[in-house]
Each structure stands twice: as C-alpha cells, then as structure tokens.
PDB file of N, CA and C in Angstrom:
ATOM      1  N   UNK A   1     -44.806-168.798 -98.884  1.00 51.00           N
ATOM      2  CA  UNK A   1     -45.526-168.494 -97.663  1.00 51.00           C
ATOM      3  C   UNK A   1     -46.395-169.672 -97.249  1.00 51.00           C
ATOM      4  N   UNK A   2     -46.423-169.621 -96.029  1.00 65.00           N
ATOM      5  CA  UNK A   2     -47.369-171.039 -95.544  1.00 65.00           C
ATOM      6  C   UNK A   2     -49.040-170.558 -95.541  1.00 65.00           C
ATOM      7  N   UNK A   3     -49.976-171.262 -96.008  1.00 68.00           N
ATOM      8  CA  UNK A   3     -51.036-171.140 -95.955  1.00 68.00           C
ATOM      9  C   UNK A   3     -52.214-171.112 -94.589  1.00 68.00           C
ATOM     10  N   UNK A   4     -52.461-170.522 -93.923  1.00 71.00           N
ATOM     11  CA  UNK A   4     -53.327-170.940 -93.107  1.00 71.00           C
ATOM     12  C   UNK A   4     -54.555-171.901 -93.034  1.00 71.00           C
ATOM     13  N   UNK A   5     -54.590-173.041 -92.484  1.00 65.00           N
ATOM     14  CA  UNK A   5     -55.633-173.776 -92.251  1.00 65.00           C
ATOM     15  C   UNK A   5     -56.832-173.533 -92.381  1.00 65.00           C
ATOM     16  N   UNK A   6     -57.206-172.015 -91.669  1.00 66.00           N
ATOM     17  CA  UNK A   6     -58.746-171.176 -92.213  1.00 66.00           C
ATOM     18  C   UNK A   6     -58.299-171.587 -93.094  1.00 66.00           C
ATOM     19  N   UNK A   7     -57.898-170.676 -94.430  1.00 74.00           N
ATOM     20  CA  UNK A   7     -57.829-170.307 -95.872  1.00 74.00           C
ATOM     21  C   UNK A   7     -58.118-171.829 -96.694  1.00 74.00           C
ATOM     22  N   UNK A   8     -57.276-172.801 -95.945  1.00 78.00           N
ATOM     23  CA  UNK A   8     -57.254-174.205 -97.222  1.00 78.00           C
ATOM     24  C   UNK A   8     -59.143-174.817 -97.066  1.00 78.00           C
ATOM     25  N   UNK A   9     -59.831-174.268 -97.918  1.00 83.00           N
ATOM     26  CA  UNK A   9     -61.437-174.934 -98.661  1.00 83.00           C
ATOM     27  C   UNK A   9     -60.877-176.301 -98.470  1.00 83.00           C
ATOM     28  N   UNK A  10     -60.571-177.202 -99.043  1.00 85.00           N
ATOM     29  CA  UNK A  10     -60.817-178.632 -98.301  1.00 85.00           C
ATOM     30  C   UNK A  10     -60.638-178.852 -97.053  1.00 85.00           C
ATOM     31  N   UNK A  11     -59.665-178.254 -96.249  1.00 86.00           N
ATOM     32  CA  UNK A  11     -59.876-178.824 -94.882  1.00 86.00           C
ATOM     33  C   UNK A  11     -61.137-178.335 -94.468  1.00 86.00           C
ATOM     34  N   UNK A  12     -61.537-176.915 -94.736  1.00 87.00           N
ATOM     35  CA  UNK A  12     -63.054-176.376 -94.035  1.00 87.00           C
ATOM     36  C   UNK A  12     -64.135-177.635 -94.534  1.00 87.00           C
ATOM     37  N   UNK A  13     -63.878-177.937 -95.426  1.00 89.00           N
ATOM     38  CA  UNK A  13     -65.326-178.919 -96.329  1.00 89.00           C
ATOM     39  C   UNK A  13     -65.125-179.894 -95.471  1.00 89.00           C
ATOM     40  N   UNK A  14     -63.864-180.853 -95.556  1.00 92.00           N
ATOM     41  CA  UNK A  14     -64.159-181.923 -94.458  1.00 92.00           C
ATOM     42  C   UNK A  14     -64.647-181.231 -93.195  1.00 92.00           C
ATOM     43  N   UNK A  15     -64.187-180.411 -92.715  1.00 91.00           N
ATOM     44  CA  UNK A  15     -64.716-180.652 -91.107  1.00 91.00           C
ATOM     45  C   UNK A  15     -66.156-180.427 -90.752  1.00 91.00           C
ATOM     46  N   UNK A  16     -66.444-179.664 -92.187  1.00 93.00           N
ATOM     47  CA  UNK A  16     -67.800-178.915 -92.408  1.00 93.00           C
ATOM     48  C   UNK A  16     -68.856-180.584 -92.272  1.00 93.00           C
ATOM     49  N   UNK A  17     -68.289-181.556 -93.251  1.00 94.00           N
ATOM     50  CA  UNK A  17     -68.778-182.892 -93.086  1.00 94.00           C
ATOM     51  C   UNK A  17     -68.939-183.474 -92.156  1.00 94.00           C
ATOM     52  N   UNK A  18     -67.775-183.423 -91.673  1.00 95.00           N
ATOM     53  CA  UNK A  18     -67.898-183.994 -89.796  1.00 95.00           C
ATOM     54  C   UNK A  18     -68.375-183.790 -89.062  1.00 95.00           C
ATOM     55  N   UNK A  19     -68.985-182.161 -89.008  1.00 95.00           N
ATOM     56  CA  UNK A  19     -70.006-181.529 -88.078  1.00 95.00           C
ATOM     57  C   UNK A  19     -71.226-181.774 -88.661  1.00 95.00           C
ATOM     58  N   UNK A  20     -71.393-181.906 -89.533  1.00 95.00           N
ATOM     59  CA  UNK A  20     -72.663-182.489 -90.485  1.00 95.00           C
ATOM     60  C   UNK A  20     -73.528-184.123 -89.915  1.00 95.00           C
ATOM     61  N   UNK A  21     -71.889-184.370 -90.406  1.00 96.00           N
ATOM     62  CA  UNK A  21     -72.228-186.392 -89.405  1.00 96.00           C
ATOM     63  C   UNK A  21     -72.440-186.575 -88.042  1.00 96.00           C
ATOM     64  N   UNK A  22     -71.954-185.493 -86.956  1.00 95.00           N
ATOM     65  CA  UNK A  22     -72.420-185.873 -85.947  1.00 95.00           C
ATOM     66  C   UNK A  22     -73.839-185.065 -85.607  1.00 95.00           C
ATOM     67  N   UNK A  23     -73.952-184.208 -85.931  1.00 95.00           N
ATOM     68  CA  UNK A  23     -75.161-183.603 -86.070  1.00 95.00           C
ATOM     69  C   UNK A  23     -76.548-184.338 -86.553  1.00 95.00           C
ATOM     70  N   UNK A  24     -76.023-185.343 -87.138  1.00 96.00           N
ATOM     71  CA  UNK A  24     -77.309-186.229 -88.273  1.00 96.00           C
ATOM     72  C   UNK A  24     -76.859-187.511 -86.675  1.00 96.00           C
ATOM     73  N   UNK A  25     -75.960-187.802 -86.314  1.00 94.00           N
ATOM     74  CA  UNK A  25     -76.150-188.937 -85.853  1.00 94.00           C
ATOM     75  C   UNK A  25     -77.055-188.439 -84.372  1.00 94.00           C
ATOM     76  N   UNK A  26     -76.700-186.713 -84.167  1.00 93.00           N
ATOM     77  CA  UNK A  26     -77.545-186.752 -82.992  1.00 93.00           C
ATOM     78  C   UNK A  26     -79.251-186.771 -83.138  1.00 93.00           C
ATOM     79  N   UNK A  27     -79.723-186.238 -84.202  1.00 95.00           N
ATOM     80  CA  UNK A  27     -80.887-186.057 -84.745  1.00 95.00           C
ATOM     81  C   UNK A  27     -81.439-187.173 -85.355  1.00 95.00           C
ATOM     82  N   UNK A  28     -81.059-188.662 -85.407  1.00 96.00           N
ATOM     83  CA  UNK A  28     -81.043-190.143 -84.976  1.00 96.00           C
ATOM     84  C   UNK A  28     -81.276-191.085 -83.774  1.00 96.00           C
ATOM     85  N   UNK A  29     -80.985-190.098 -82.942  1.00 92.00           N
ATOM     86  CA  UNK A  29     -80.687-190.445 -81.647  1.00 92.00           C
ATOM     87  C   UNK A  29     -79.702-192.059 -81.866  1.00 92.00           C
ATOM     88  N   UNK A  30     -78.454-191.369 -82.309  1.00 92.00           N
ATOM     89  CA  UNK A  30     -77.651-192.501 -82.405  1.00 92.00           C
ATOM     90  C   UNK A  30     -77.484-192.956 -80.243  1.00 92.00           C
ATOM     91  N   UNK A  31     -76.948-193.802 -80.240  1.00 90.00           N
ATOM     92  CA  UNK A  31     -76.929-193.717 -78.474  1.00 90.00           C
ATOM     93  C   UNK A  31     -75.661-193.986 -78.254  1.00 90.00           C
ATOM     94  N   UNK A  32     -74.406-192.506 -78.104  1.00 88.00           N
ATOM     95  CA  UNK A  32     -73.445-192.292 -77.943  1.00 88.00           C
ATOM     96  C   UNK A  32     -73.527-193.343 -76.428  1.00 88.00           C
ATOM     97  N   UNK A  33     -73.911-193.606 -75.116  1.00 86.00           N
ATOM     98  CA  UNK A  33     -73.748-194.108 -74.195  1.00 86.00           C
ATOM     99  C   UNK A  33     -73.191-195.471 -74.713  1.00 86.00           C
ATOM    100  N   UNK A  34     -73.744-196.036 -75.703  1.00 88.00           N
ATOM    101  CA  UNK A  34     -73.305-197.532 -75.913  1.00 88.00           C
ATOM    102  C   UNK A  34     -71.700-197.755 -76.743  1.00 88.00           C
ATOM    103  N   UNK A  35     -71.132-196.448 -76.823  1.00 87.00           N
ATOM    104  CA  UNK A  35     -70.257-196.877 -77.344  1.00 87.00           C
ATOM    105  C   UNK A  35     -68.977-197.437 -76.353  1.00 87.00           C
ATOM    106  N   UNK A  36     -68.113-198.169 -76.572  1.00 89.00           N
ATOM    107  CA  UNK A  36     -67.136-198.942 -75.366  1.00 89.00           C
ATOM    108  C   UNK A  36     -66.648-197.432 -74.721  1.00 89.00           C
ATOM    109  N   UNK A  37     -65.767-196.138 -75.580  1.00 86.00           N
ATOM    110  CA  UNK A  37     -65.145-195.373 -74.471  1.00 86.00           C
ATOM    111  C   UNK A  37     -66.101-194.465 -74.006  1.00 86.00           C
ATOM    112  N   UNK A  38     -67.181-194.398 -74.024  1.00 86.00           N
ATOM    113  CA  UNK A  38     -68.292-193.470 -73.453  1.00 86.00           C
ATOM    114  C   UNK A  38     -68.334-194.545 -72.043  1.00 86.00           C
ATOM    115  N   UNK A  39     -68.784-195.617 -72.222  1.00 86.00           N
ATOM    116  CA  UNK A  39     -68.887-196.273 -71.594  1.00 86.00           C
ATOM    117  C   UNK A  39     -67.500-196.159 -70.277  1.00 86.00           C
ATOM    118  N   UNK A  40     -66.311-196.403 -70.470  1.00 88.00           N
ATOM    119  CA  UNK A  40     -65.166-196.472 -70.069  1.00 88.00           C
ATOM    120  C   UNK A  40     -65.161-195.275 -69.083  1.00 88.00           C
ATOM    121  N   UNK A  41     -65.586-193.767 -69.611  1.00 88.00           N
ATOM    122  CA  UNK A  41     -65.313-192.747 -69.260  1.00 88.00           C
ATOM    123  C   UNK A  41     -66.447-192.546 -68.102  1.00 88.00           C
ATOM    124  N   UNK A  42     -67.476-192.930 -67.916  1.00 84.00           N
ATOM    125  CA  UNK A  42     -68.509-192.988 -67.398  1.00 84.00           C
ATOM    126  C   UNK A  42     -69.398-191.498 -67.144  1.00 84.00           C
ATOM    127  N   UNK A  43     -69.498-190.994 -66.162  1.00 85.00           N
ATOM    128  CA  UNK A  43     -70.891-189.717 -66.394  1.00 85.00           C
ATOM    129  C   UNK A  43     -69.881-188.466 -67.385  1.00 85.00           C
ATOM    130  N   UNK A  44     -68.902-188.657 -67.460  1.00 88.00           N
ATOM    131  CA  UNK A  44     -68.198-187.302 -68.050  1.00 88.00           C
ATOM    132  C   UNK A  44     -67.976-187.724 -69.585  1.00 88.00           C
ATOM    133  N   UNK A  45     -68.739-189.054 -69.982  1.00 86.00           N
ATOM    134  CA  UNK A  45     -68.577-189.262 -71.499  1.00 86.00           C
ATOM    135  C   UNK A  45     -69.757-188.660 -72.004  1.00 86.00           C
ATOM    136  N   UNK A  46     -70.760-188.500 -71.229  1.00 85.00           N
ATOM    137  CA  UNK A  46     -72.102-187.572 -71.893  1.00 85.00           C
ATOM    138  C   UNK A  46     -71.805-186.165 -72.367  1.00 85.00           C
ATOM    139  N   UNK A  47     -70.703-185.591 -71.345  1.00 89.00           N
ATOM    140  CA  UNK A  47     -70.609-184.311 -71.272  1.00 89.00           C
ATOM    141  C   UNK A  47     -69.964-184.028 -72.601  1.00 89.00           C
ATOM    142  N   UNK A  48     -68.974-185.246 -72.358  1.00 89.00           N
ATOM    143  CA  UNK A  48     -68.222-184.913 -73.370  1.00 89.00           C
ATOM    144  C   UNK A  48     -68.884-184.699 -75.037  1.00 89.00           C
ATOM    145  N   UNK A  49     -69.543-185.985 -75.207  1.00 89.00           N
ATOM    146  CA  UNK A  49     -70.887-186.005 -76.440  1.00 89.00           C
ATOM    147  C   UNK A  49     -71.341-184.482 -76.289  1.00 89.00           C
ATOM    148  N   UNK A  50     -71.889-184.385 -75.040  1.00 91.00           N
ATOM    149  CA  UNK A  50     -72.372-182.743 -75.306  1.00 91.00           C
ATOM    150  C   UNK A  50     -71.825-181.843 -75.999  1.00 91.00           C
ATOM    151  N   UNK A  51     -70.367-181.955 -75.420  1.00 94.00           N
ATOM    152  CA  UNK A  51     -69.654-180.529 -75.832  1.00 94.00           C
ATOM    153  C   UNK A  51     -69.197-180.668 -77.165  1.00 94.00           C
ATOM    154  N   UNK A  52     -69.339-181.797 -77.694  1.00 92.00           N
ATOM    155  CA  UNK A  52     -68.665-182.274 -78.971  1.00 92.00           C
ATOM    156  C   UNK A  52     -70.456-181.833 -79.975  1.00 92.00           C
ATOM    157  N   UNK A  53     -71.770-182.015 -79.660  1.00 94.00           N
ATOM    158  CA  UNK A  53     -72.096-181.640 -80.394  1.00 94.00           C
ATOM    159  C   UNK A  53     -72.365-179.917 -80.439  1.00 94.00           C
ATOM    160  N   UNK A  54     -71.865-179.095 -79.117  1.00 96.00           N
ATOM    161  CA  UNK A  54     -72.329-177.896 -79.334  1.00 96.00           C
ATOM    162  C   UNK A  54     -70.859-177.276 -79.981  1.00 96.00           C
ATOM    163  N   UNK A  55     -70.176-177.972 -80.249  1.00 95.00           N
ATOM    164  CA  UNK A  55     -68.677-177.511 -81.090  1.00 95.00           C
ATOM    165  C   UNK A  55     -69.085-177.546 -82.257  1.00 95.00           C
ATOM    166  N   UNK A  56     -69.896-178.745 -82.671  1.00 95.00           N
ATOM    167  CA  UNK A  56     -70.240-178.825 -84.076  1.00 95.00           C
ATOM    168  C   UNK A  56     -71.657-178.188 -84.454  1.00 95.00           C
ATOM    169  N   UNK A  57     -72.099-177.631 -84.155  1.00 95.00           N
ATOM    170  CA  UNK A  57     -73.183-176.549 -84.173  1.00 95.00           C
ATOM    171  C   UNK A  57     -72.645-175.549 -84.501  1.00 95.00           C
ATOM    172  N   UNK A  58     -72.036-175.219 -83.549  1.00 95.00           N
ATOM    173  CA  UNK A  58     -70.623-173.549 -83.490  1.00 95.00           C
ATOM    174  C   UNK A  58     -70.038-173.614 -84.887  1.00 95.00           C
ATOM    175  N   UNK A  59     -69.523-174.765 -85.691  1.00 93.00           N
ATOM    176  CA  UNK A  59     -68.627-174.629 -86.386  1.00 93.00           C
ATOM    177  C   UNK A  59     -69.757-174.424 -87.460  1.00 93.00           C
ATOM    178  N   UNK A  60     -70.119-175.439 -87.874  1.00 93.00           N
ATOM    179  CA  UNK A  60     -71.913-174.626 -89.092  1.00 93.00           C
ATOM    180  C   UNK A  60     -71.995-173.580 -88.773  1.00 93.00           C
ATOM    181  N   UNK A  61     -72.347-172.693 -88.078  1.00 94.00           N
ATOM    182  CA  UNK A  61     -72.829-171.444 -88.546  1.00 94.00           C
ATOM    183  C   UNK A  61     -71.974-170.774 -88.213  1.00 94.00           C
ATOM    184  N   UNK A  62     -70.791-170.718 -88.134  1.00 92.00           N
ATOM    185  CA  UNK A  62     -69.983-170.125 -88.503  1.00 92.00           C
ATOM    186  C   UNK A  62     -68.851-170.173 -89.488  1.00 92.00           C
ATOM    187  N   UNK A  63     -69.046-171.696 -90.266  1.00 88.00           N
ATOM    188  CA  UNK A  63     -68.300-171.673 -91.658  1.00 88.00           C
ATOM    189  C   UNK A  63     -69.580-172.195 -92.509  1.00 88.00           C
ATOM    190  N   UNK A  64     -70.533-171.986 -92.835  1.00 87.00           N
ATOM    191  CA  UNK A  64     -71.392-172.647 -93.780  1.00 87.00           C
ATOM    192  C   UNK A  64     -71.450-171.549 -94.383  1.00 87.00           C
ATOM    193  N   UNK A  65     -72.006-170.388 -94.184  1.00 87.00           N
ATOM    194  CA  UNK A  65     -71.752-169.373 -95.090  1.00 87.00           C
ATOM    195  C   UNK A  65     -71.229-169.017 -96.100  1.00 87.00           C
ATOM    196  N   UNK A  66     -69.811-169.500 -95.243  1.00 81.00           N
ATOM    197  CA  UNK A  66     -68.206-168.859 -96.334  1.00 81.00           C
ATOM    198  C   UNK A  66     -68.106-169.933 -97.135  1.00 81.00           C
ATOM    199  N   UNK A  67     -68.303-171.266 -96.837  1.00 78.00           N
ATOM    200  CA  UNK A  67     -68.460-172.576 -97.671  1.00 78.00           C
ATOM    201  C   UNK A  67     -69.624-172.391 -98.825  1.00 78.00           C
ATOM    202  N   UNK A  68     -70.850-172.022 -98.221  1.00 81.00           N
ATOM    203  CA  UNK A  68     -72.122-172.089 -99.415  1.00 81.00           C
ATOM    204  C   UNK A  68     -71.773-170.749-100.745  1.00 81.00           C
ATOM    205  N   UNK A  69     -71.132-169.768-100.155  1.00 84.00           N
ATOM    206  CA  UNK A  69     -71.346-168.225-100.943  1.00 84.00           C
ATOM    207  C   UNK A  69     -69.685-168.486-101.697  1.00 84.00           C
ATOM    208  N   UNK A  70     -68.875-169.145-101.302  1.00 75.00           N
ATOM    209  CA  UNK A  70     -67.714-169.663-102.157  1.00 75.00           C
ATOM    210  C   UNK A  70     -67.780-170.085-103.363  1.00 75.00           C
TER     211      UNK A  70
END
C-alpha cells in the first residue's frame, strides 16, 4: 500500500523546519524586498512573502502538536 505524505514523520519534520526558518527569518526582519525575484516580481512579491508566511504559521499549529506528542 502507498503511504500517505500526512502519515510519513520525516516529511512533516522537514516542513515543520521550513516553517520554523521562515518564521525566524521574519522575526529578524530578514528584508525579503532585497531579494533579486521579489524584486523582479515587484508589489505582488510582498504579497507573496505574506502569504508564504501566513502558510507557515497555519502549518505550526496545525502539525506541531502531532510532531511534539509523537
């Protein structure tokens, strides 16, 4: 049987990391504007940063749980 992606614990841990790293880089005030394709994309590369960190918000509290109590 094929496994579902939920189910496989390492893929959740990495992504769990990834939402971790951009989360720390926003709470840095890393300055997503300076990067070349933010730049490229122009007012819709903010949005995009936006929506990319409220994805990774969403995804913490809704897999940190099942990750920490595992």
């Amino acid at each position: 049987m094929q496994q579902s992606f939920l189910e496989n614990q390492s893929f959740i841990l990495i992504c769990m990391c990834m939402a971790v790293l951009r989360i720390y880089l926003e709470v840095i005030n890393f300055k997503f504007s300076a990067l070349p394709l933010t730049k490229a994309m122009g007012q819709s590369g903010a949005k995009f940063h936006k929506m990319g960190l409220y994805i990774s918000v969403g995804y913490v509290v809704l897999f940190a749980p099942q990750v920490l109590l595992s």
